[in-house]
Amino acid sequence: MRHVISVLIENEAGALSRVSGLFSARGYNIESLTVAPTEDGSLSRMTIISTGSDDIIEQITKQLNKLIEVVKVVDLSEAAHIERELMLIKVRATGKDREELKRVSDIFRGRIIDVTDSTYVIELTGNTAKLDSFVGAIDSSLILETVRTGVAGIGRGDRILRL
Amino acid sequence: MLLTGAEIVVRCLQEEKVDYVFGYPGGAVLYLYDELFKQDKVRHVLVRHEQAALHAADAYSRSTERVGVALVTSGPGVTNAVTGIATAYMDSIPMVIITGQVPTAAIGQDAFQECDTVGITRPCVKHNFLVKDVKDIAPTIKKAFFIAKTGRPGPVLVDIPKDITIAKAEFDYPKSVTMRSYNPITKGHQGQIKKAVQLLLEAKRPMIYAGGGVVLSDCSDKLTKLVRMLGAPCTNTLMGLGAYPATDRQFVGMLGMHGNYEANMAMQYCDVLLAVGARFDDRVIGNPADFARVARKIIHIDIDPSSISKRVKVDVPIVGNLPDVLDDVLRLLEGSSERPDKDALGEWWKQIEEWRRRDCLKYKNSDEVIKPQFVVEKLWEVTKGDAFVTSDVGQHQMWAAQYYKFDKPRRWLNSGGLGTMGVGIPYGIGVQLAHPGSPVAVVTGEGSVQMNIQELSTCKQYRIPLKICSLNNRYLGMVRQWQEFIHGNRYSESYMDSLPDFAKLAEAYGHVGLRVEKPGDVEGALREAFKRKNDLVFIDFQVDPTENVYPMVMGGKGLTDMILSAEDL
Ligand SMILES: Cc1cc2nc3c(=O)[nH]c(=O)nc-3n(C[C@H](O)[C@H](O)[C@H](O)COP(=O)(O)OP(=O)(O)OC[C@H]3O[C@@H](n4cnc5c(N)ncnc54)[C@H](O)[C@@H]3O)c2cc1C
Ligand SMILES: Cc1ncc(C[n+]2csc(CCOP(=O)(O)OP(=O)(O)O)c2C)c(N)n1
Ligand SMILES: [Mg+2]
């Protein structure tokens, strides 16, 4: 099962390596990990996408909680939540492909944020599935490079993760 | 008044009432050593290898309820210390390790004797810090001690760059620590505790499985009271030996891979299992699927949620500090109108006594060759069961655990989790300094003892009168045993060739060395050794090289699938 784990952690040098080291040392899966400071600069928030049986996910949350710098851990996927990821994708845009790429990008509510004679950079946000289907929807030979941020997640409504 | 970073470190140690620091100097810690030199409250013990400094500090902690402290230099000082840190980590021993680091400006430059200490040690410490400002030294060391000894204990490392030991700041040792990200639990969940007590009162075949957590949290008295109130059998893990008195009738021995027949059987066939401060290690419950074959209710008390339901699913998890939780359990039991089911207990004990009659630890003694088990039995007799005993790792370790009956906690020191050969003598050093005048025996093997033999020199310098009992079987016996059982007697690299004359070696270090070859001389040699209160005596017992440790549960097998003697092979 795929899980979205949110972690509030002291914004200190080395905190990230404690988390990533934990995953590699214990052989836990990690699909993506994103981290940045929160509105309170002394805290960082991580979103970790991991897969594993319930037992493993239980151990993951316990082990994360055990890290001295971790303040709070929540498994967002236990209830309603939102996931978003940002992708920048550079495509070869020449001839009739220019129009087609613009059209597909519009359908996915992407934005073209860089234009040259022969290329576009398209910015797209959404959940992982949406980004995947965008990549699937355009001719793969036109894709020059892609970069994705990994998933950031937040609970819906009254589910709040803070100090 | 402004103090240098080095002065601050030493003042912090004084504030923590540290009486011994175990360490080894070097470039990055010269200023720290200079400050140690100028005072006499914190005494420094100079070992001969950093690994031993860590083990000695670890043992100081294991045999008291205090935090052990070690001090090493950057680079090779740290890398040498890693084994000792990992050893303490695996057994949850509270320690503070202070390490020197290259100057802040040189970090990352591949400077002389630079290593990424925080990175290298991260997976084997409870926490670590790199101090980047002299003002942070005092609060960081305060935190280090706090983290080391609270919650599930463990080693905490503080890495201090050389320039920070020279820089100056006001010294103000914090009175207390608060950390928003670290709040160790004490009280257990009251509803869960009630459930547990109910289960225990209704049990027909209760069993109590107590581990290192009882020793670490100094609540043997509470455990003993509980076991007596319930009238249940009690087993201890290798780390828990002494948590419940071994000579008591309700004690069924150690359990696990080399555990007692009756302990493993009771563990498997009980209907309510109470696990206290024990972590269902793979050497303890054998194959988890086989263990789960029998239905039983499991109550597990542990301060670390990640110890619970990790390998074995439990029914009533109680996260909390053992002394607090046991107090609650005892109070509920005492207040309850119900009492344990006497008839059911009677039946249960009849069964246990039947298992006990198998006498799984009996062995064939000999008049010609010394049996290692016999040496440990005699050691127990000669010391009246009242010595501190450290061991190394191997067959001798298991024999010490099986045949020395520990009635008190913190008397038995060994490396259970990491299984580090070479801890024996350094553990002895730490224990003896913590308990001057008390008898301290080191039960070791000719393989393990050579992994830190240089510490005989430390023993000389600090007059540490260990009684080293080497069960010399000329083999890496534990390895040889597995090769015999699993690898068709192909003794690949397990024979110890070219052994030194250990008695002479001990003498060369300025100690007393004895070599004992006959069973009839064992007791006399031990008596002689313990009579020499002020001397370190190294007794090289030439023991039967073919002896194996029984009972044994082979890897992957169920707990009750025990080989009891050579005939079972
Ligand atoms: C050669 C060899 C053979 C071995 N064979 C055996 C064997 O046959 N039998 C055996 O038992 N072991 C054996 N071991 C040791 C084994 O590997 C483990 O180290 C040991 O079983 C673990 O003991 P424990 O479960 O008591 O846990 P420990 O490692 O002592 O852990 C203590 C537990 O208590 C908890 N705790 C700590 N403080 C508190 C507190 N204040 N409140 C509540 N909980 C707390 C901790 O969170 C932890 O879960 C062997 C080791 C070696 C090297
Ligand atoms: C540092 C280290 N290296 C290797 C091992 C693997 N090992 C476990 S027991 C053992 C043999 C120990 O031999 P000895 O000290 O003579 O004890 P014996 O088993 O013969 O009593 C070995 C090599 C270990 N536990 N620790
Ligand atoms: Mg040997």
PDB file of C-alpha atoms in Angstrom, chain A residues 10-11 13-14 17-18 21 25-26 40 42-43 55 58-59 62-63 65-71 163, chain B residues 89 118 122-123 125-129 132 143 147 152 179-182 304-310 313:
ATOM      1  CA  GLU A  10      13.516  20.686  13.574  1.00  0.00           C
ATOM      2  CA  ASN A  11      15.093  22.680  10.772  1.00  0.00           C
ATOM      3  CA  ALA A  13      21.664  20.667   9.575  1.00  0.00           C
ATOM      4  CA  GLY A  14      21.663  16.920   9.152  1.00  0.00           C
ATOM      5  CA  SER A  17      20.113  12.743   6.419  1.00  0.00           C
ATOM      6  CA  ARG A  18      18.745  11.261   9.645  1.00  0.00           C
ATOM      7  CA  GLY A  21      19.479   7.286   6.540  1.00  0.00           C
ATOM      8  CA  ALA A  25      19.363   1.485   6.936  1.00  0.00           C
ATOM      9  CA  ARG A  26      16.115  -0.329   7.615  1.00  0.00           C
ATOM     10  CA  ASP A  40       7.943  28.937  11.266  1.00  0.00           C
ATOM     11  CA  SER A  42      12.720  26.715  12.872  1.00  0.00           C
ATOM     12  CA  LEU A  43      10.652  23.812  11.564  1.00  0.00           C
ATOM     13  CA  ASP A  55       3.248  -3.571   9.762  1.00  0.00           C
ATOM     14  CA  GLU A  58       3.615   1.197  11.497  1.00  0.00           C
ATOM     15  CA  GLN A  59       7.335   0.620  12.092  1.00  0.00           C
ATOM     16  CA  LYS A  62       7.409   4.625  15.070  1.00  0.00           C
ATOM     17  CA  GLN A  63      11.000   4.860  13.900  1.00  0.00           C
ATOM     18  CA  ASN A  65       8.957   9.425  15.886  1.00  0.00           C
ATOM     19  CA  LYS A  66      12.012   8.016  17.613  1.00  0.00           C
ATOM     20  CA  LEU A  67      14.340  10.443  15.849  1.00  0.00           C
ATOM     21  CA  ILE A  68      15.159  13.099  18.398  1.00  0.00           C
ATOM     22  CA  GLU A  69      14.583  16.011  16.004  1.00  0.00           C
ATOM     23  CA  VAL A  70      11.208  14.823  14.754  1.00  0.00           C
ATOM     24  CA  VAL A  71       8.366  16.788  16.312  1.00  0.00           C
ATOM     25  CA  LEU A 163       3.020  22.300  16.821  1.00  0.00           C
TER      26      LEU A 163
ATOM     27  CA  TYR B  89      23.672   1.334  21.109  1.00  0.00           C
ATOM     28  CA  VAL B 118      28.308  12.763  12.826  1.00  0.00           C
ATOM     29  CA  ARG B 122      24.542   8.459  13.012  1.00  0.00           C
ATOM     30  CA  PRO B 123      23.133   4.944  12.596  1.00  0.00           C
ATOM     31  CA  VAL B 125      23.830   6.551  18.325  1.00  0.00           C
ATOM     32  CA  LYS B 126      20.612   7.642  19.946  1.00  0.00           C
ATOM     33  CA  HIS B 127      21.535  11.128  18.800  1.00  0.00           C
ATOM     34  CA  ASN B 128      24.588  13.174  17.897  1.00  0.00           C
ATOM     35  CA  PHE B 129      25.575  16.807  17.704  1.00  0.00           C
ATOM     36  CA  LYS B 132      29.577  25.003  15.910  1.00  0.00           C
ATOM     37  CA  LYS B 143      20.987  17.786  26.327  1.00  0.00           C
ATOM     38  CA  ILE B 147      18.825  12.255  26.002  1.00  0.00           C
ATOM     39  CA  ARG B 152      15.024   4.219  25.895  1.00  0.00           C
ATOM     40  CA  MET B 179      12.895  19.949  23.879  1.00  0.00           C
ATOM     41  CA  ARG B 180       9.687  20.246  21.915  1.00  0.00           C
ATOM     42  CA  SER B 181      10.712  17.298  19.753  1.00  0.00           C
ATOM     43  CA  TYR B 182      11.699  14.952  22.577  1.00  0.00           C
ATOM     44  CA  ASP B 304       9.980   2.298  22.964  1.00  0.00           C
ATOM     45  CA  PRO B 305       6.869   1.897  20.797  1.00  0.00           C
ATOM     46  CA  SER B 306       9.070   0.552  17.995  1.00  0.00           C
ATOM     47  CA  SER B 307       9.996  -2.452  20.159  1.00  0.00           C
ATOM     48  CA  ILE B 308       6.324  -3.397  20.316  1.00  0.00           C
ATOM     49  CA  SER B 309       4.735  -5.537  17.586  1.00  0.00           C
ATOM     50  CA  LYS B 310       7.964  -5.392  15.589  1.00  0.00           C
ATOM     51  CA  LYS B 313       2.079  -9.082  17.234  1.00  0.00           C
TER      52      LYS B 313
END
